[in-house]
XYZ file of C-alpha atoms in Angstrom:
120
model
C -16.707 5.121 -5.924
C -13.364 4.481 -3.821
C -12.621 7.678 -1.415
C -9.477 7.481 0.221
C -10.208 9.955 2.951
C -9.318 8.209 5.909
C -6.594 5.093 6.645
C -7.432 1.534 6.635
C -8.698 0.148 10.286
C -5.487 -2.297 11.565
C -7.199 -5.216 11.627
C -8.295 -4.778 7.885
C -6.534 -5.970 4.809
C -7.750 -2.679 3.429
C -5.617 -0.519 1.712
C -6.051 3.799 1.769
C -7.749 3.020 -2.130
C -10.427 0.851 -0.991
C -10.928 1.259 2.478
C -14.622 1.154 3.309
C -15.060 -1.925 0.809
C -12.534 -4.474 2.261
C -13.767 -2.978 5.705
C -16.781 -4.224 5.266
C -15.680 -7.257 3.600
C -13.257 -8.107 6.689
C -16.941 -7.519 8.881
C -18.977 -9.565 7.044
C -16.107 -12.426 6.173
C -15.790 -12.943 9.784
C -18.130 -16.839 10.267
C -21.891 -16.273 10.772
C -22.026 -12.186 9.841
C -23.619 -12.886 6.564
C -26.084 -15.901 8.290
C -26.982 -13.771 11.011
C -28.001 -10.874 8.351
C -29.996 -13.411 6.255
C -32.205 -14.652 9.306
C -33.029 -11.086 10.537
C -34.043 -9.821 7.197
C -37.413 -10.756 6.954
C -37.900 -9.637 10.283
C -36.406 -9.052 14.482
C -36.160 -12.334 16.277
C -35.104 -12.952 19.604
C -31.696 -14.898 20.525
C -33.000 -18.234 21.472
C -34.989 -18.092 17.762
C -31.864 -16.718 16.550
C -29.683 -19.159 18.034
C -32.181 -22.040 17.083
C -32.176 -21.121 13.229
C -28.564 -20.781 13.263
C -27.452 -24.488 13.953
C -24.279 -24.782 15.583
C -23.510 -21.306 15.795
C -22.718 -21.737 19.651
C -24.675 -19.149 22.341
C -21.103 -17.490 23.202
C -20.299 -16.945 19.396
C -23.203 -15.659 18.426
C -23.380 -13.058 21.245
C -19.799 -12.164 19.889
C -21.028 -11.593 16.630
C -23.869 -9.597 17.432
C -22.146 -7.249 19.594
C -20.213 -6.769 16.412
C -23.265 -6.267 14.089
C -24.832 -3.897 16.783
C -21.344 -2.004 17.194
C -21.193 -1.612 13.247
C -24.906 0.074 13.158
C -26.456 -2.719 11.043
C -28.861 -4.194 13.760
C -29.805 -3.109 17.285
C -31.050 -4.753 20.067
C -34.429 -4.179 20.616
C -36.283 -3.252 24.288
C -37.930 -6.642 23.912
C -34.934 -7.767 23.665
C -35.215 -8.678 20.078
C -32.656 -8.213 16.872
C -33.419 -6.179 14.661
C -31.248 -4.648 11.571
C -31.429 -1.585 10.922
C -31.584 0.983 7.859
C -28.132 0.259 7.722
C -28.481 -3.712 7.865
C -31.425 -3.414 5.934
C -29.894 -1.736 3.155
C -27.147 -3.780 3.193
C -29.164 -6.917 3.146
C -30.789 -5.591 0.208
C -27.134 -4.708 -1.707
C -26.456 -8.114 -1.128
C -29.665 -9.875 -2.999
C -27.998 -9.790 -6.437
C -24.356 -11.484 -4.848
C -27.042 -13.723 -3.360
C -28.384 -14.922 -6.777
C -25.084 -14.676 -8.254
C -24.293 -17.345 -5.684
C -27.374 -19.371 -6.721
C -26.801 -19.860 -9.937
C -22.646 -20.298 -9.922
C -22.438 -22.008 -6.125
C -21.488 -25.729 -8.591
C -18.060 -24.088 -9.363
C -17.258 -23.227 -5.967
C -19.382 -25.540 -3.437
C -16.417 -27.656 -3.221
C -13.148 -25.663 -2.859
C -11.423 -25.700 0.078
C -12.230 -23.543 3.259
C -8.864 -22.478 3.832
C -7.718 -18.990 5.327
C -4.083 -17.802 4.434
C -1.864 -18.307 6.611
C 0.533 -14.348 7.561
């Protein structure tokens, strides 16, 4: 399961055992990854839709983040200029069903902890 083939990127808290894990986790931890995912999964939308289902996700942020999606190979832009994801993002949507329902049913115990990052 771990391979520890290659170094950690140095922006990740990976370490060399667990590298493409927590480098995915540092992606998709970054604020509006996992939303962004979740509104393109049942289908491509264009930015303003995009942007409209996301609430305050500002214009500027969300073009940040989808540069980053796009750059990691889970969606691509479309020649409509739609989003779409792709195997990749697809796949990974569908990995993350059952955390998902885990979330569901156990969201009570954690709905209200504090949003706090850790401060280096």
């Amino acid at each position: 399961m771990r391979s520890a083939s290659q170094p950690p990127p140095a922006n990740s808290r990976a370490d060399a055992s667990a590298t493409p894990l927590l480098a995915a986790m540092d992606l998709l931890g970054q604020r509006w990854m996992l939303r962004i995912i979740w509104e393109l999964e049942p289908g491509p939308l264009g930015f303003l839709e995009l942007r409209r289902r996301m609430g305050n996700c500002s214009s500027s942020m969300l073009s940040v983040r989808l540069q980053r999606l796009s750059e990691a190979a889970v969606l691509e832009k479309k020649p409509d200029k739609s989003y779409e994801l792709t195997t990749a993002g697809r796949q990974l949507a569908e990995a993350l069903q059952p955390v998902w329902n885990w979330s569901e049913r156990w969201a009570p115990n954690f709905a209200h902890a504090a949003d706090t990052d850790e401060v280096s």
